[in-house]
GROMACS .gro file of N, CA and C in nm:
model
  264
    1UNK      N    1  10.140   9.894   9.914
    1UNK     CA    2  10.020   9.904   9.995
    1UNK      C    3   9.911   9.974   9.914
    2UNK      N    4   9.815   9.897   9.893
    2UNK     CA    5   9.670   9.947   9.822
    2UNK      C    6   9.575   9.994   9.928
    3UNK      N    7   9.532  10.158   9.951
    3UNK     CA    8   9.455  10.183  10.048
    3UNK      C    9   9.328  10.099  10.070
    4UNK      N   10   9.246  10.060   9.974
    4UNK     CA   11   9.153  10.001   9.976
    4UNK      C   12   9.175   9.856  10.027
    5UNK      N   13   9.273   9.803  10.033
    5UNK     CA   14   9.294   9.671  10.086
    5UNK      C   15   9.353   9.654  10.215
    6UNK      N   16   9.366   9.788  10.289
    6UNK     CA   17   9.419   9.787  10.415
    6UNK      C   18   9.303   9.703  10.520
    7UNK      N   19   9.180   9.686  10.524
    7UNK     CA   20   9.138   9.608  10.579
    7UNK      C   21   9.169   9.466  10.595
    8UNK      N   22   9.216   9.399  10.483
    8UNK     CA   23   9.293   9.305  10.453
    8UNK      C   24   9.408   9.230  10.543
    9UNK      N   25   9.499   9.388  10.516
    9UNK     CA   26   9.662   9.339  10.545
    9UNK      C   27   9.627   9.344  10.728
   10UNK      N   28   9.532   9.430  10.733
   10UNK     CA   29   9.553   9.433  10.935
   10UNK      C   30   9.474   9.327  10.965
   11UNK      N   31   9.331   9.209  10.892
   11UNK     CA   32   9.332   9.158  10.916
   11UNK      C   33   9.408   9.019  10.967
   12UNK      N   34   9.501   8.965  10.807
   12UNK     CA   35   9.582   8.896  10.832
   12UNK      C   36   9.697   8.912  10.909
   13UNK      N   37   9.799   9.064  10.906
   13UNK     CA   38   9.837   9.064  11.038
   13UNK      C   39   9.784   9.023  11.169
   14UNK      N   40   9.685   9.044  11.225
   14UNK     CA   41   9.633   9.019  11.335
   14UNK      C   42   9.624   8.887  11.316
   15UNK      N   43   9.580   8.818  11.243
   15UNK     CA   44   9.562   8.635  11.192
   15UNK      C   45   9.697   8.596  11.248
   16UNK      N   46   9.783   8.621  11.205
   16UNK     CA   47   9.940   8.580  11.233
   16UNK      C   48  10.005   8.591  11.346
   17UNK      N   49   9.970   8.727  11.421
   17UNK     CA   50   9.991   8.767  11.575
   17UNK      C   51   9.919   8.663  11.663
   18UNK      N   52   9.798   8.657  11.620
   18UNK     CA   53   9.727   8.531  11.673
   18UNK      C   54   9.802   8.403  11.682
   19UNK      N   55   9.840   8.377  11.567
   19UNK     CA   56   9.914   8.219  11.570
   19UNK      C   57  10.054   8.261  11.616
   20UNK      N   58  10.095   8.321  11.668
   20UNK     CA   59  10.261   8.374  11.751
   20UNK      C   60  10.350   8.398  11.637
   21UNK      N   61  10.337   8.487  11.573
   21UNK     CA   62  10.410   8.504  11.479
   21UNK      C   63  10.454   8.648  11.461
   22UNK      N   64  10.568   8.691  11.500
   22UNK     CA   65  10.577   8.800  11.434
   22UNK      C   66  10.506   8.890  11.390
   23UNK      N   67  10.462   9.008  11.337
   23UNK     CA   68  10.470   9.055  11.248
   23UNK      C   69  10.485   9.224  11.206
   24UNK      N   70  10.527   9.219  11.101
   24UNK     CA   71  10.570   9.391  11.132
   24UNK      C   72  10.534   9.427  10.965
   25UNK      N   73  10.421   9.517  10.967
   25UNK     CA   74  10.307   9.561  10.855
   25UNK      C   75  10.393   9.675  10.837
   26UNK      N   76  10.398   9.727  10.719
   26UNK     CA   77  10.453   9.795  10.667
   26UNK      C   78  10.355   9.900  10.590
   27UNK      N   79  10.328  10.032  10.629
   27UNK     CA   80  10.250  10.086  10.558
   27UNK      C   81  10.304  10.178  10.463
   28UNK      N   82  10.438  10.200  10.402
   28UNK     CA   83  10.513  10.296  10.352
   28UNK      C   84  10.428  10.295  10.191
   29UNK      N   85  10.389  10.349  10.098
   29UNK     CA   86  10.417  10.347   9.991
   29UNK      C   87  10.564  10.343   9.912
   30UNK      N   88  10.627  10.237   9.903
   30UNK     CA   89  10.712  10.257   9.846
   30UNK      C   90  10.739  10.114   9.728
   31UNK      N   91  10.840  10.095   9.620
   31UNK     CA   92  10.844   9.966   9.545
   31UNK      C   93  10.884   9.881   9.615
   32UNK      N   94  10.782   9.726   9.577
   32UNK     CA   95  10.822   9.606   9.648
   32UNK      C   96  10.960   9.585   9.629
   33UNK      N   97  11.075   9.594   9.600
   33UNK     CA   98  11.183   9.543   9.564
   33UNK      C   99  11.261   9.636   9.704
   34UNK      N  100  11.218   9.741   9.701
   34UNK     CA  101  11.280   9.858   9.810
   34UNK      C  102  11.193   9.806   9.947
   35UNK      N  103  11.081   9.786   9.952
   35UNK     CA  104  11.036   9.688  10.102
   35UNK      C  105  11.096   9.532  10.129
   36UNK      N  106  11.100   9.451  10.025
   36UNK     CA  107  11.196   9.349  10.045
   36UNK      C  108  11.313   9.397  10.127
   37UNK      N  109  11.405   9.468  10.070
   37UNK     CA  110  11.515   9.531  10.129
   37UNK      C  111  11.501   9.556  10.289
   38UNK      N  112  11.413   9.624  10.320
   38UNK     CA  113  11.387   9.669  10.441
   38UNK      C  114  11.322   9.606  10.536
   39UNK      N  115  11.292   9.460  10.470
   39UNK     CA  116  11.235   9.358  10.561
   39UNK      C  117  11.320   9.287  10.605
   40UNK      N  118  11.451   9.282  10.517
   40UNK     CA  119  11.561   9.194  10.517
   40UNK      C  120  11.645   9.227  10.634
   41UNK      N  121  11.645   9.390  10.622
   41UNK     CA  122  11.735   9.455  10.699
   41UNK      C  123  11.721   9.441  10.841
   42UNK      N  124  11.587   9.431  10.823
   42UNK     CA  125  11.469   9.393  10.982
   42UNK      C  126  11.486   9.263  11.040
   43UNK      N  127  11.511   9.188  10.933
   43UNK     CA  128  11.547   9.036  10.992
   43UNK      C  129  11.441   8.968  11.011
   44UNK      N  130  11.346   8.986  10.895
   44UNK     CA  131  11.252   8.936  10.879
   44UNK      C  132  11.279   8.826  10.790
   45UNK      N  133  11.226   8.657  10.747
   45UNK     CA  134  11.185   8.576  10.644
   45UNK      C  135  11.128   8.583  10.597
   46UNK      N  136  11.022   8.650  10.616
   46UNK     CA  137  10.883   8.640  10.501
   46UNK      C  138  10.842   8.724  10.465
   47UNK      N  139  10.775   8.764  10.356
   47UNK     CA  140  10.703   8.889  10.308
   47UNK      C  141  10.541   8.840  10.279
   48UNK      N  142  10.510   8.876  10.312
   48UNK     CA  143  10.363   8.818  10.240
   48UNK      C  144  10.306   8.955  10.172
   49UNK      N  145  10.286   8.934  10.047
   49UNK     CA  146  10.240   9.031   9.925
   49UNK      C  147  10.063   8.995   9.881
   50UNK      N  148  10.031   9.066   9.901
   50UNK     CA  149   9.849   9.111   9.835
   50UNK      C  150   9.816   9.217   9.807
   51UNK      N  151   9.782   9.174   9.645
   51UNK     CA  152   9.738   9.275   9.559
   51UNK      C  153   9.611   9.232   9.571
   52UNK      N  154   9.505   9.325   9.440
   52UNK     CA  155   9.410   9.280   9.421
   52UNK      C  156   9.343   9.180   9.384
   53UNK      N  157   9.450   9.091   9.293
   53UNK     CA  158   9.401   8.962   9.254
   53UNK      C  159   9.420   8.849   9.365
   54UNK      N  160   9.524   8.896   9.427
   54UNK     CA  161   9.544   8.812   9.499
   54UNK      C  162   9.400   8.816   9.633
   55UNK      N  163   9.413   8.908   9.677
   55UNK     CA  164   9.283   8.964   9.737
   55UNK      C  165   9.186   8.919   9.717
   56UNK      N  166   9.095   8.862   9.607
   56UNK     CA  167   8.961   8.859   9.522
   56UNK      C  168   8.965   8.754   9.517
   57UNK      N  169   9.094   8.652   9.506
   57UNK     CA  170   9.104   8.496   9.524
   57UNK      C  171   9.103   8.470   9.643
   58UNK      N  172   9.164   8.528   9.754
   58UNK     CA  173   9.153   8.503   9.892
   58UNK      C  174   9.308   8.410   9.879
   59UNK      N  175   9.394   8.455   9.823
   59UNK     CA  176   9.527   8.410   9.811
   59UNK      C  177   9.621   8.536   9.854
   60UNK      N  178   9.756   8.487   9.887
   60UNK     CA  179   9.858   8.614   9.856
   60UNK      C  180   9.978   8.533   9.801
   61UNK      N  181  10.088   8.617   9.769
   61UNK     CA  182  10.220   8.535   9.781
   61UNK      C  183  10.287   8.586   9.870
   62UNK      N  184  10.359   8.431   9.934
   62UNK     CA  185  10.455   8.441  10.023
   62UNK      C  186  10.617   8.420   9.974
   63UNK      N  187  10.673   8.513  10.053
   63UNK     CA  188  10.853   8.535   9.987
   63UNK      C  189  10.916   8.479  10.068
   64UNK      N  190  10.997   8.407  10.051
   64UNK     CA  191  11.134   8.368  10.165
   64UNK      C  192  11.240   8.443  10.129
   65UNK      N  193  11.264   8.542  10.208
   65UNK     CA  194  11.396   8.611  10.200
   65UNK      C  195  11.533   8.619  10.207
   66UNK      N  196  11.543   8.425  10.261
   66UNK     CA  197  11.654   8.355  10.261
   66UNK      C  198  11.688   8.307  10.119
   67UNK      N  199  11.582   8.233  10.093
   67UNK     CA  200  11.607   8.156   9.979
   67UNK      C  201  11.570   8.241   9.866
   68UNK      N  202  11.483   8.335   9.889
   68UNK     CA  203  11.418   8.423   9.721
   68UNK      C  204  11.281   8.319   9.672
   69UNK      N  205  11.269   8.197   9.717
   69UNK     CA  206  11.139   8.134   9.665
   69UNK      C  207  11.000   8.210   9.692
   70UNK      N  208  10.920   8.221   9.605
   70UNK     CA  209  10.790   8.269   9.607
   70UNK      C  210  10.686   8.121   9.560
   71UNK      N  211  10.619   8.125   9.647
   71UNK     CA  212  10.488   8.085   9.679
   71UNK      C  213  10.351   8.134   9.660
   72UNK      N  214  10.229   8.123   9.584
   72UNK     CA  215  10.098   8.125   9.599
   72UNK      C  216  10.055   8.103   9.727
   73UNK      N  217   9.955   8.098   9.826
   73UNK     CA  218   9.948   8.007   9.954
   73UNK      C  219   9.796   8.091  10.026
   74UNK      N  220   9.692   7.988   9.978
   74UNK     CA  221   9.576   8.035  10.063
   74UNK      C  222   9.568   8.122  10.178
   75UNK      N  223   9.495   8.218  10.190
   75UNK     CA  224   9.520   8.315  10.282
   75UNK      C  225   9.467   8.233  10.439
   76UNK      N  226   9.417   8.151  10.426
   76UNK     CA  227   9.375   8.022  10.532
   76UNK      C  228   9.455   7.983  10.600
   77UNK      N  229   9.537   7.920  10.490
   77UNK     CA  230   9.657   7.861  10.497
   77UNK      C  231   9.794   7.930  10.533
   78UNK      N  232   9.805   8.053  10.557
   78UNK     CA  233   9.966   8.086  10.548
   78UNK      C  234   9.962   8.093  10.696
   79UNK      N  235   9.951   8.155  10.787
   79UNK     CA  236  10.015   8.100  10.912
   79UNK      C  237  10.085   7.956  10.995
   80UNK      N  238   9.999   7.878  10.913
   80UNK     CA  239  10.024   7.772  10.917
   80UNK      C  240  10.144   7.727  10.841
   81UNK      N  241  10.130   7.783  10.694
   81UNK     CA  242  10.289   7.754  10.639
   81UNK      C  243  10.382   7.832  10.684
   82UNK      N  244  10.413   7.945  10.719
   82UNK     CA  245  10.447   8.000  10.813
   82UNK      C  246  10.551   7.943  10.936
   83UNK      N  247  10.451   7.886  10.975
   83UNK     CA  248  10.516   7.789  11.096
   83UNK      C  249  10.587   7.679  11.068
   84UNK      N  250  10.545   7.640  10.978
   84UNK     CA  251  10.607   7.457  10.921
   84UNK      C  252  10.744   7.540  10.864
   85UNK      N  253  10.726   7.636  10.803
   85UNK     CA  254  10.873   7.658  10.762
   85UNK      C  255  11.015   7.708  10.828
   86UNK      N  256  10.899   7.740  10.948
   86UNK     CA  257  11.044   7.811  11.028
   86UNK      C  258  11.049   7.691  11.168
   87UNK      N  259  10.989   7.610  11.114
   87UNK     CA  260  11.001   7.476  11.212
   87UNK      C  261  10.984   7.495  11.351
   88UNK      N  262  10.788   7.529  11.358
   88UNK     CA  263  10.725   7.572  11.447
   88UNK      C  264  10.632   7.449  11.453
   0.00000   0.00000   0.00000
């Protein structure tokens, strides 16, 4: 979590709550590899990750926590993939 980009992550959270989705924001400072973990544990599929670049493109990546695949995916666009994947 980048303080400066918290406007960001609560936007697109809220984006996602909007489209019926889940979601559970994580504000811990801690390493992505140790929040994976704890998303897993949560019984969560997805992670959606934004840094700054990703941010500045108006992109993030999305994780499947089943499979381990990572994705690029317009920040437009991910609720929507989102849904197609969990066959919504």
């Amino acid at each position: 979590m980048q303080e400066d980009l918290m406007p960001i992550y609560l936007q697109i959270s809220q984006q996602l709550r909007q489209a019926g989705i889940n979601v559970i924001t994580n504000f811990e400072k801690r390493p992505l590899g140790k929040q994976f973990q704890a998303a897993d544990k949560q019984g969560s599929r997805f992670c959606v990750i934004i840094g700054e670049e990703e941010a500045a493109a108006q992109k993030s990546s999305l994780k499947d926590l089943q499979s381990g695949e990572q994705i690029e995916i317009a920040l437009h666009d991910l609720a929507q993939e989102i849904k197609a994947r969990l066959g919504c």
